[in-house]
mmCIF file of C-alpha atoms in Angstrom:
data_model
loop_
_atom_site.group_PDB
_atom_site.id
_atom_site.type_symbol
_atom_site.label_atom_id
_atom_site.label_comp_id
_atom_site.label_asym_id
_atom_site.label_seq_id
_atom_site.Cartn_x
_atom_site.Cartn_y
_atom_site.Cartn_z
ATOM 1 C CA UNK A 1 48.491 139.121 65.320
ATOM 2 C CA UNK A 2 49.220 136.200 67.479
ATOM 3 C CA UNK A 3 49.300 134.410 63.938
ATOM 4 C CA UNK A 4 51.734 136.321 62.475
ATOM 5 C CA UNK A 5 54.013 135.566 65.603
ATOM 6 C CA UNK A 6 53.422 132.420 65.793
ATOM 7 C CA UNK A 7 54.746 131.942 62.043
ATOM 8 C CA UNK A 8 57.585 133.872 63.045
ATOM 9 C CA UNK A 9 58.796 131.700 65.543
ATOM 10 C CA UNK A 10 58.114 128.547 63.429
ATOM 11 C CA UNK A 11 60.249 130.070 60.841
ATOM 12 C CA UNK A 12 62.838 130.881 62.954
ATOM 13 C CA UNK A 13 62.829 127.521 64.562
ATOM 14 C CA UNK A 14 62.759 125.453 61.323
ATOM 15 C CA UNK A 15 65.505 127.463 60.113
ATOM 16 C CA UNK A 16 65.159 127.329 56.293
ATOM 17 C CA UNK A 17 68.051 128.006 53.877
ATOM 18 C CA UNK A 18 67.490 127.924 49.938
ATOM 19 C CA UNK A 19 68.622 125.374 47.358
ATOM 20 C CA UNK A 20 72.101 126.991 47.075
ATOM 21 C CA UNK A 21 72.644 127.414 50.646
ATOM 22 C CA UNK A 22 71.861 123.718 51.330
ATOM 23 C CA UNK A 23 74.260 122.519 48.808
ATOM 24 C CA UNK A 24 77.018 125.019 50.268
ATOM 25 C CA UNK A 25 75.902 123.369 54.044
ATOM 26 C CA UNK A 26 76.211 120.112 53.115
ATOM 27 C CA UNK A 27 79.916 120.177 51.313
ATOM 28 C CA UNK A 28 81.336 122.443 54.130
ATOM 29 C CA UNK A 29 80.384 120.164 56.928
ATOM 30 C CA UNK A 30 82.131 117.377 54.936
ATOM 31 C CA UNK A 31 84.690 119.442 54.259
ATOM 32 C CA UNK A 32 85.151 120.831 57.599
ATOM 33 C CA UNK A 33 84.768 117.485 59.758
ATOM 34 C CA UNK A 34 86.958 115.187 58.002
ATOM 35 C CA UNK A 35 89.779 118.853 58.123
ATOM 36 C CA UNK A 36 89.188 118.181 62.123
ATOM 37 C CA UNK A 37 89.095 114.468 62.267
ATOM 38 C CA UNK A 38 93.077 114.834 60.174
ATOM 39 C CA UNK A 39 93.911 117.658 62.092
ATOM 40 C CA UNK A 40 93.246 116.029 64.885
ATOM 41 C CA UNK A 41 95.104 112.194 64.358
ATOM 42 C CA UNK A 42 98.268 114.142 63.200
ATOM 43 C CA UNK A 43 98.554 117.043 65.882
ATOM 44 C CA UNK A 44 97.916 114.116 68.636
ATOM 45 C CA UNK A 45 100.424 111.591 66.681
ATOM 46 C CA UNK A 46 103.208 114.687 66.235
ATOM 47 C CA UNK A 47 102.568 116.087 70.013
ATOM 48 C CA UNK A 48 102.447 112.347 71.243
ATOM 49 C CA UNK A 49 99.506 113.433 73.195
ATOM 50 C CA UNK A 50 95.958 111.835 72.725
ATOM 51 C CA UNK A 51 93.781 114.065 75.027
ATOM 52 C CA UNK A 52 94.934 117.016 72.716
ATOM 53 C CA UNK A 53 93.698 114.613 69.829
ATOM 54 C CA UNK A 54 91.075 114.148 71.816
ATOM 55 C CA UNK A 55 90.053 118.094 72.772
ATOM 56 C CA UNK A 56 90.710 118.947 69.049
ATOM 57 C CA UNK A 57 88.282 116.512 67.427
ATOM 58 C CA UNK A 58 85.692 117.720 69.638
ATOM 59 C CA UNK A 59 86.149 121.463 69.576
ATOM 60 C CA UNK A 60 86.244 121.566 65.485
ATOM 61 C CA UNK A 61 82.989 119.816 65.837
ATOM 62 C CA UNK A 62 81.596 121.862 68.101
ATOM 63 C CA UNK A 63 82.767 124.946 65.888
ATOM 64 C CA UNK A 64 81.191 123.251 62.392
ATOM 65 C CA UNK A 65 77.507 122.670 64.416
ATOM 66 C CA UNK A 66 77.859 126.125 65.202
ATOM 67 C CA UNK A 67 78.431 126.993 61.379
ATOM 68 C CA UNK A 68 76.298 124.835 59.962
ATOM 69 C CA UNK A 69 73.464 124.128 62.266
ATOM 70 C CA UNK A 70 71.472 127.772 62.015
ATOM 71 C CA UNK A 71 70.246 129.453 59.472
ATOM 72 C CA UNK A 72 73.138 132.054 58.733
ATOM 73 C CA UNK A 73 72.297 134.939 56.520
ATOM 74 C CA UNK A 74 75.394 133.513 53.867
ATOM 75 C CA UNK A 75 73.165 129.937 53.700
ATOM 76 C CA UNK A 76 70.407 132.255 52.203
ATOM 77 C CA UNK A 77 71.660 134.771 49.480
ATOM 78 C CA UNK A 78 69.670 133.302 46.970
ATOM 79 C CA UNK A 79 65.779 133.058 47.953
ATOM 80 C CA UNK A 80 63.956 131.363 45.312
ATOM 81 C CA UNK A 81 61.659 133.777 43.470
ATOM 82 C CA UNK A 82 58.212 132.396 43.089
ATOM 83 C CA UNK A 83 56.465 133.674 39.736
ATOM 84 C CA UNK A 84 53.383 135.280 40.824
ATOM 85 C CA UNK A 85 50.274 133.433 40.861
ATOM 86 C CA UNK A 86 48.454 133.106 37.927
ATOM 87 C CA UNK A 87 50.689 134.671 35.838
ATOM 88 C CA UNK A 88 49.938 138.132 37.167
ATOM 89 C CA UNK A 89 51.379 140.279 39.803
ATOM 90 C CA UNK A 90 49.224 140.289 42.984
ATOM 91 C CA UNK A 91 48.019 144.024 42.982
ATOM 92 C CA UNK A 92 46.553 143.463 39.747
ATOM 93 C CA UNK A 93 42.759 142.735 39.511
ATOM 94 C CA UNK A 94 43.549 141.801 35.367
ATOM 95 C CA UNK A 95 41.257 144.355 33.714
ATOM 96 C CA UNK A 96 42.768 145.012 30.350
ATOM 97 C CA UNK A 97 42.280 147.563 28.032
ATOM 98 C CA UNK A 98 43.992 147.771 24.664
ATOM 99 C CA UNK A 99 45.985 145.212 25.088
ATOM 100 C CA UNK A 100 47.530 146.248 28.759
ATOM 101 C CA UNK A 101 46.704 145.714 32.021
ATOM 102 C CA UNK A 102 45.545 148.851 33.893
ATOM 103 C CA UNK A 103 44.582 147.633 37.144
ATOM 104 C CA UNK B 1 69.966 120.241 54.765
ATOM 105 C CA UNK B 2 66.916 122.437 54.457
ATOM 106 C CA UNK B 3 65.623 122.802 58.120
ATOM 107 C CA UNK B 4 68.103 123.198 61.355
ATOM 108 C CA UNK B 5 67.046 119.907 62.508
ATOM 109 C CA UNK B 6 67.786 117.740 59.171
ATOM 110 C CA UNK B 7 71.253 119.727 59.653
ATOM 111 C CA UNK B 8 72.351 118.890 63.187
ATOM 112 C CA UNK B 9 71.392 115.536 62.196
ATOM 113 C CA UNK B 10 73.322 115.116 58.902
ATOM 114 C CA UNK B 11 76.589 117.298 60.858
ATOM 115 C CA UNK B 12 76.454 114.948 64.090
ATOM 116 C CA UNK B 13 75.963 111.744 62.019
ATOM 117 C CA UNK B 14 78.669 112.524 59.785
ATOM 118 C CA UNK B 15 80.967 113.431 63.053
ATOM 119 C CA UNK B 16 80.369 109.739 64.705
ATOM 120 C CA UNK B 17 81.806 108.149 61.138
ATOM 121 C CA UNK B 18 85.382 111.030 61.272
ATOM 122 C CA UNK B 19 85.208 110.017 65.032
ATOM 123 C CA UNK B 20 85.460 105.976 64.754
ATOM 124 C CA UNK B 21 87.907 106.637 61.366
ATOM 125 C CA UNK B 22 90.363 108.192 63.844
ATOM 126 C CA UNK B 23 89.614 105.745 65.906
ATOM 127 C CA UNK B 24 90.870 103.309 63.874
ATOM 128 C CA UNK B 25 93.839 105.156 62.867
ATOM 129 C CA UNK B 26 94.681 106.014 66.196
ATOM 130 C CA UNK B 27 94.438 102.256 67.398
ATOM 131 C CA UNK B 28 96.478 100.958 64.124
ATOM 132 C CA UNK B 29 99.369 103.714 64.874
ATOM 133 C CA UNK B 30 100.284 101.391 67.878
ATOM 134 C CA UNK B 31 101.352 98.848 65.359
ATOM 135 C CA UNK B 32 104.072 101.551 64.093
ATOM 136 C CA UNK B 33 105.174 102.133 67.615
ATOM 137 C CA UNK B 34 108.165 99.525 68.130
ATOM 138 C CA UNK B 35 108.176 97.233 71.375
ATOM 139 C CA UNK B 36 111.306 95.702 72.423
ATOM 140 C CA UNK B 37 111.179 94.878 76.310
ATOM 141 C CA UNK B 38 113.547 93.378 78.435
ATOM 142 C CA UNK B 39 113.996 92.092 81.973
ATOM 143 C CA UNK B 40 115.835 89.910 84.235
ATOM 144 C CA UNK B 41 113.691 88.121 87.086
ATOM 145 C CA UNK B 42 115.711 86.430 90.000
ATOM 146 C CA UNK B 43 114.679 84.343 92.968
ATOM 147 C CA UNK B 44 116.092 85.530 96.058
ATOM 148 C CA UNK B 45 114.338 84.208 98.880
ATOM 149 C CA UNK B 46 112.234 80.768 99.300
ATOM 150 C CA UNK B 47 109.770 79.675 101.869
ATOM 151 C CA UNK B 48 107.211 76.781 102.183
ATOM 152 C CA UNK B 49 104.590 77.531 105.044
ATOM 153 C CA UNK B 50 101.590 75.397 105.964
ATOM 154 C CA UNK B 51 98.344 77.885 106.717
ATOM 155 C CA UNK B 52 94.651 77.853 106.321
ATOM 156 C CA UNK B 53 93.043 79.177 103.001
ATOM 157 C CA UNK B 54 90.477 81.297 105.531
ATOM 158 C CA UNK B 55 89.919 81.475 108.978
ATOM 159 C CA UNK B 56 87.397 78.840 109.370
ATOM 160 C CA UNK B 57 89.078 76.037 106.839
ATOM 161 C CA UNK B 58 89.779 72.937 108.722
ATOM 162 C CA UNK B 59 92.111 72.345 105.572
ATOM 163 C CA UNK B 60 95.294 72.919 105.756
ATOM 164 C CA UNK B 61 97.512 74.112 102.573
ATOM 165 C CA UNK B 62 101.228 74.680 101.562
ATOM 166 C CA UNK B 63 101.980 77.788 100.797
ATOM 167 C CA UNK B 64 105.081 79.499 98.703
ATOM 168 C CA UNK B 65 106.206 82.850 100.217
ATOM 169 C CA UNK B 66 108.569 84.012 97.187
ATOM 170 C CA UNK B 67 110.847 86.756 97.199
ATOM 171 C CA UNK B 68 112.957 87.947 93.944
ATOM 172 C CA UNK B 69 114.639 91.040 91.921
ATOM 173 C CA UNK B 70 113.027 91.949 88.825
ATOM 174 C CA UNK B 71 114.841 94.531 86.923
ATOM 175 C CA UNK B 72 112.736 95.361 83.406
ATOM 176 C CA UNK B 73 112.791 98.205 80.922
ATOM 177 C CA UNK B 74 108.871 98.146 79.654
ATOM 178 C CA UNK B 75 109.814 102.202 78.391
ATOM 179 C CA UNK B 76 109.180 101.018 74.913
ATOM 180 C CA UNK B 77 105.485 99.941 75.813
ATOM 181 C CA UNK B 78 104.359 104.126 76.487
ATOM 182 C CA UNK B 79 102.951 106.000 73.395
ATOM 183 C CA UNK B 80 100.034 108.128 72.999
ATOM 184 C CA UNK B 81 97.769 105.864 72.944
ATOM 185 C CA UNK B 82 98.617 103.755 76.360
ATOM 186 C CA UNK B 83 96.587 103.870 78.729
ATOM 187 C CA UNK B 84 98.208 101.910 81.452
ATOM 188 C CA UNK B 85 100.285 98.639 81.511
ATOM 189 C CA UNK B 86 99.951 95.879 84.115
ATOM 190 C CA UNK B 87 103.111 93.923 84.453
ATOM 191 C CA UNK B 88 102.967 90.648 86.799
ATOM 192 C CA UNK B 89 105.360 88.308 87.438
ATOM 193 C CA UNK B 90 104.395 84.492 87.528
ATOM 194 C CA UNK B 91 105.590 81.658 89.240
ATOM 195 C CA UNK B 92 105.211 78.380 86.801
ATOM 196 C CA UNK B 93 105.791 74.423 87.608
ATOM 197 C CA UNK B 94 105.757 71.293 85.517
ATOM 198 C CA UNK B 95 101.891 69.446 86.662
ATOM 199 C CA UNK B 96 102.882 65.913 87.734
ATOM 200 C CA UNK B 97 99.106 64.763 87.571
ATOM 201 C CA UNK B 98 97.942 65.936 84.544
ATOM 202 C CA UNK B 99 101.355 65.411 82.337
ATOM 203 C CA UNK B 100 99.868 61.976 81.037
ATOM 204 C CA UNK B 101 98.469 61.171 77.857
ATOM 205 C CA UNK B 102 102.148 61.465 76.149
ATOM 206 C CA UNK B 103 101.138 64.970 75.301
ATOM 207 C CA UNK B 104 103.320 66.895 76.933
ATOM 208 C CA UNK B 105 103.603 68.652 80.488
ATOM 209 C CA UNK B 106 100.927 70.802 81.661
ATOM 210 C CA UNK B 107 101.938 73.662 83.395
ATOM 211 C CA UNK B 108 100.543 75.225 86.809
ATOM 212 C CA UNK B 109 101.182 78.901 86.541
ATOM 213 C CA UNK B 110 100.178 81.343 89.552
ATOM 214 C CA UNK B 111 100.760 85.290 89.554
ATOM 215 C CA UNK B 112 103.056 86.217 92.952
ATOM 216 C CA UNK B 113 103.706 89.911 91.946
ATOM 217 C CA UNK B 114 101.841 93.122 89.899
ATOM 218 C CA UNK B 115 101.308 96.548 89.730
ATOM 219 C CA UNK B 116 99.709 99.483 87.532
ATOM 220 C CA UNK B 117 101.884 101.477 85.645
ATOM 221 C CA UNK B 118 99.946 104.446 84.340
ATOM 222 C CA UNK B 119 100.955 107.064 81.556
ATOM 223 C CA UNK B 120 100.714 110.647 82.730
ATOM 224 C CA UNK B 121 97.210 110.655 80.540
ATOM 225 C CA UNK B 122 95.578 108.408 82.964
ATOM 226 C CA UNK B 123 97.186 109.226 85.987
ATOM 227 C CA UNK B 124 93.680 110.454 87.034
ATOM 228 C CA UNK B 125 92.465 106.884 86.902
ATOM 229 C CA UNK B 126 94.806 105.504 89.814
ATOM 230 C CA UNK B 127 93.295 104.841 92.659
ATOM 231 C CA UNK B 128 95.268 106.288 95.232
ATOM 232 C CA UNK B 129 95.210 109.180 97.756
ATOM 233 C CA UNK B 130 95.639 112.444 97.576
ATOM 234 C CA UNK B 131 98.654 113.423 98.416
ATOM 235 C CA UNK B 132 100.089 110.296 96.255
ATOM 236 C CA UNK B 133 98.282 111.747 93.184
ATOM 237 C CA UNK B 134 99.238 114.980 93.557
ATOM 238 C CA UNK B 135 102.708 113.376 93.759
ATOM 239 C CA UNK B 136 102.692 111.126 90.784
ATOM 240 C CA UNK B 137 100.970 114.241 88.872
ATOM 241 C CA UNK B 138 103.788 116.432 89.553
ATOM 242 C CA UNK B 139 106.487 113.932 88.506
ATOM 243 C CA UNK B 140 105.443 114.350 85.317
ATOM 244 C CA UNK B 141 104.556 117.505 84.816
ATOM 245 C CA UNK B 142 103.763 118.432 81.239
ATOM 246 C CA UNK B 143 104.556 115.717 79.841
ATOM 247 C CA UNK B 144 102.082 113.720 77.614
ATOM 248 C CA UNK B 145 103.883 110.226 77.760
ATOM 249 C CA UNK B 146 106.528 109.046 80.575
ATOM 250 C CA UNK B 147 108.407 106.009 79.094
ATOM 251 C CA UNK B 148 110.591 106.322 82.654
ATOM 252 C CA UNK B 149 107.699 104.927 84.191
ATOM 253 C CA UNK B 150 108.399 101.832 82.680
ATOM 254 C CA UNK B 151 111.413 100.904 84.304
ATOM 255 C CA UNK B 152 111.558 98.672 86.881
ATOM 256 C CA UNK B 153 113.775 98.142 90.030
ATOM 257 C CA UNK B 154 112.690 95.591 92.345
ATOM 258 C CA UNK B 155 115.417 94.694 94.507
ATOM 259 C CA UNK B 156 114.854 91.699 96.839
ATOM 260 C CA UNK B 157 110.860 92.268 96.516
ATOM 261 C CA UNK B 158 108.483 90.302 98.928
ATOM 262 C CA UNK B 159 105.692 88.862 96.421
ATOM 263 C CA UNK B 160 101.986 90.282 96.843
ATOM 264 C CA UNK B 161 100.371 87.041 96.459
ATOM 265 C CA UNK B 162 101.227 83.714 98.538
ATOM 266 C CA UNK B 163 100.472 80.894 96.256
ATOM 267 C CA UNK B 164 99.801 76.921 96.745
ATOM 268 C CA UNK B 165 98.634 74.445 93.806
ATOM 269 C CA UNK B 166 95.310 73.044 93.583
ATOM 270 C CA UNK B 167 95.988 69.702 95.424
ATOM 271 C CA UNK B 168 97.617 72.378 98.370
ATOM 272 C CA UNK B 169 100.743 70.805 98.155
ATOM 273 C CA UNK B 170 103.872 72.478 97.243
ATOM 274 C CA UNK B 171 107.031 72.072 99.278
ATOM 275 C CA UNK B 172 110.147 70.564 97.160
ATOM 276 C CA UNK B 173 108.606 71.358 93.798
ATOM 277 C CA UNK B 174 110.883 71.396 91.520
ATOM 278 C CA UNK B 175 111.791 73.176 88.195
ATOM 279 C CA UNK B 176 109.836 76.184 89.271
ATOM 280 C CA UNK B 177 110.435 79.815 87.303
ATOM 281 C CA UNK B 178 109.189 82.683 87.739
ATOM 282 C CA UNK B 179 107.934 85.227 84.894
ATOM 283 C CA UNK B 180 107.311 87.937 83.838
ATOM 284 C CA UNK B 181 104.435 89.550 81.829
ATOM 285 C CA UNK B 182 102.566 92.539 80.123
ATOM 286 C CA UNK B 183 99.824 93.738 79.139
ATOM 287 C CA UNK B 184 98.633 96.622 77.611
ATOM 288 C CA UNK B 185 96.118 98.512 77.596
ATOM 289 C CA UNK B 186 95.169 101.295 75.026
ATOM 290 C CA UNK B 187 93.029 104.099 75.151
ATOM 291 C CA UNK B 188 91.562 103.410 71.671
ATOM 292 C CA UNK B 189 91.919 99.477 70.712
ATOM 293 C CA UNK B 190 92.343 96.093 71.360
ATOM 294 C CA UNK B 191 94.485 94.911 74.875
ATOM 295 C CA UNK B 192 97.734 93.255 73.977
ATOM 296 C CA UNK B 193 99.232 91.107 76.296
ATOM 297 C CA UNK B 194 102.900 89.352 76.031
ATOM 298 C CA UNK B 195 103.815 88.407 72.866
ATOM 299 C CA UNK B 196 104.204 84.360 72.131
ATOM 300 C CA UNK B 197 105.403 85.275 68.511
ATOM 301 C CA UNK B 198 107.491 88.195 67.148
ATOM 302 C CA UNK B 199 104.471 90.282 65.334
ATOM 303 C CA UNK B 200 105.769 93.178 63.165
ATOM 304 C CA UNK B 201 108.100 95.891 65.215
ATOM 305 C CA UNK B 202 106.585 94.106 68.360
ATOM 306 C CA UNK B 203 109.224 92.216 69.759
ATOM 307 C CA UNK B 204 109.274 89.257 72.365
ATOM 308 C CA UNK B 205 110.076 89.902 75.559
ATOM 309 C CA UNK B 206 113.806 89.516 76.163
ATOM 310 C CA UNK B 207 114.651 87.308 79.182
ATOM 311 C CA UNK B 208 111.911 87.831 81.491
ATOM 312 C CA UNK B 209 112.545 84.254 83.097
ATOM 313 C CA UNK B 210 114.246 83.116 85.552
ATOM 314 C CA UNK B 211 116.431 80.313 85.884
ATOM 315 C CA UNK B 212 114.126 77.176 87.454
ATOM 316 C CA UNK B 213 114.545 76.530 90.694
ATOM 317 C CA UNK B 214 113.325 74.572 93.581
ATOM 318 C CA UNK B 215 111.264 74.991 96.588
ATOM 319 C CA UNK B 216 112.529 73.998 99.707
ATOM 320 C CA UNK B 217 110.510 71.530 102.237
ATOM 321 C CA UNK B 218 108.149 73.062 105.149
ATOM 322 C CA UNK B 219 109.688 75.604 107.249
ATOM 323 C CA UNK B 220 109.721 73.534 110.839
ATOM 324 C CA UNK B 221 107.795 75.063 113.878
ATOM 325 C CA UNK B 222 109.325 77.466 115.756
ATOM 326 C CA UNK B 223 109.083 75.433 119.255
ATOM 327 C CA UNK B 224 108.069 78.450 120.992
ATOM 328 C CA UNK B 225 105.274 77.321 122.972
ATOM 329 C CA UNK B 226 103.557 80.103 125.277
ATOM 330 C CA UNK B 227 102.770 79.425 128.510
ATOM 331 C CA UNK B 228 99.085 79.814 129.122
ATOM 332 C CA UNK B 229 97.022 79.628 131.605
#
């Protein structure tokens, strides 16, 4: 019991994605922080104002941790599926008869 | 990118190279901005007084009470990315000892004048009272840059600073001018202070000396002699 939560909370605070998800993490957070860093230089340079640059840069970070940083359900939609082990499905014990597994 | 850790460490690491990129960009955007000041300094008032460096000196040094009109527009120095600008004005004279050596005049140069100018982004920064903040705050009220600031109107100004030379004597120099100077200073890059050479749209200041001019000799005592007891 206190196992089980235990792993729970490790889980949650590792915060593992699959192979897909990481690959999606790692191009939006590129993506997204150099969008802010531009976003930023030319809304300061237009408005002439550099603590708008300044609040902008910061914000849009701020808002890609938040995106990035947890494990969000869209980072996992494809779980790798292990092949059971040995070649069998778990429940089975392996007894065969003619040729097909029966229990 | 597999655990939240490795994550926040690969977003925030990332962020600190965007951040010093802009940085950069936001630094090398001054070089777009043009700067073309101007100014006209002019003595108005000269005075050579003999006085004590500090209370307890037993030496006794000449000293050059200056006053003069500066009129300057420094508007062009106020983008974005100033910070503030710290104009002084400078009173300069020919060194008679050191001129030797067939290499040319060396030059005494003392600062009689300055001030802070701050843009409206760093008014916070003065260092002034209340009520004066909330004053220079509200003269600029939503507005990101002030170029007005940079105009100057000195009008028969008494100088902040008294100034002697290092041998403490000074009455009846001559060829004396007074001028004035910049310098800026950025919220993101390097300080830039009067130009010596025309670099890019930056211009050289224009005028911003005065015509030389000499000092007079020691003011005599006033023979008012108090009767005391």
């Amino acid at each position: 019991m206190a196992d089980q939560l235990l792993d729970q909370v490790r889980e949650a605070a590792e915060g593992q994605i699959d192979f897909k998800g990481q690959e999606l993490a790692e191009l939006l957070a590129t993506i997204l922080l150099a969008a802010v860093g531009v976003i930023s230089f030319v809304v300061g340079f237009i408005n002439q104002d550099i603590k708008l640059a300044l609040y902008l840069g910061l914000g849009g970070t701020a808002l890609t941790l938040a995106l990035i940083v947890p494990p969000w359900p869209f980072l996992n939609r494809h779980p790798v599926r292990w092949l059971p082990v040995g070649g069998v499905e778990k429940k089975s014990q392996g007894i065969m008869m003619d040729g097909q597994v029966i229990a | 990118m597999h655990s939240t850790i490795v994550r926040g460490q690969n977003v925030f690491g990332f962020f600190t190279t965007v951040c010093f990129v802009v940085a950069a960009l936001i630094a090398a955007s001054d070089l777009l901005a043009p700067r073309t000041p101007k100014a006209t300094v002019a003595v108005k008032d000269l005075q050579v007084v003999r006085g004590r460096p500090h209370y307890y000196s037993t030496k006794k040094e000449e000293y050059a009470i200056i006053r003069f009109s500066l009129s300057a527009d420094l508007s062009s120095l106020f983008s974005w990315n100033t910070k503030q600008v710290f104009v002084y004005v400078s009173a300069s004279w020919p060194n008679s000892t050191l001129g030797d050596a067939g290499k040319g005049e060396m030059v005494n140069e003392a600062v009689i004048w300055d001030t802070i100018i701050t843009n409206p982004s760093a008014d916070h920064l003065q260092n002034i009272g209340p009520a004066a903040m909330k004053k220079l705050v509200r003269s600029t009220k939503g507005k990101t840059i002030d170029p007005s600031r940079g105009k100057l109107e000195l009008k028969n100004q008494k100088a902040k600073y008294q100034i002697t030379s290092p041998d403490g004597k000074l009455a009846e120099t001559d060829n004396m001018v007074l001028k004035l100077h910049y310098n800026v200073q950025p919220w993101v890059g390097v300080l830039t202070w009067t130009p010596q050479i025309e670099f890019g749209s930056w211009k050289k200041v224009k005028g911003g000396i005065s015509k030389a001019f000499k000092l007079p000799a020691i003011k005599a005592k006033k023979v008012v002699e108090k009767k005391s007891a």
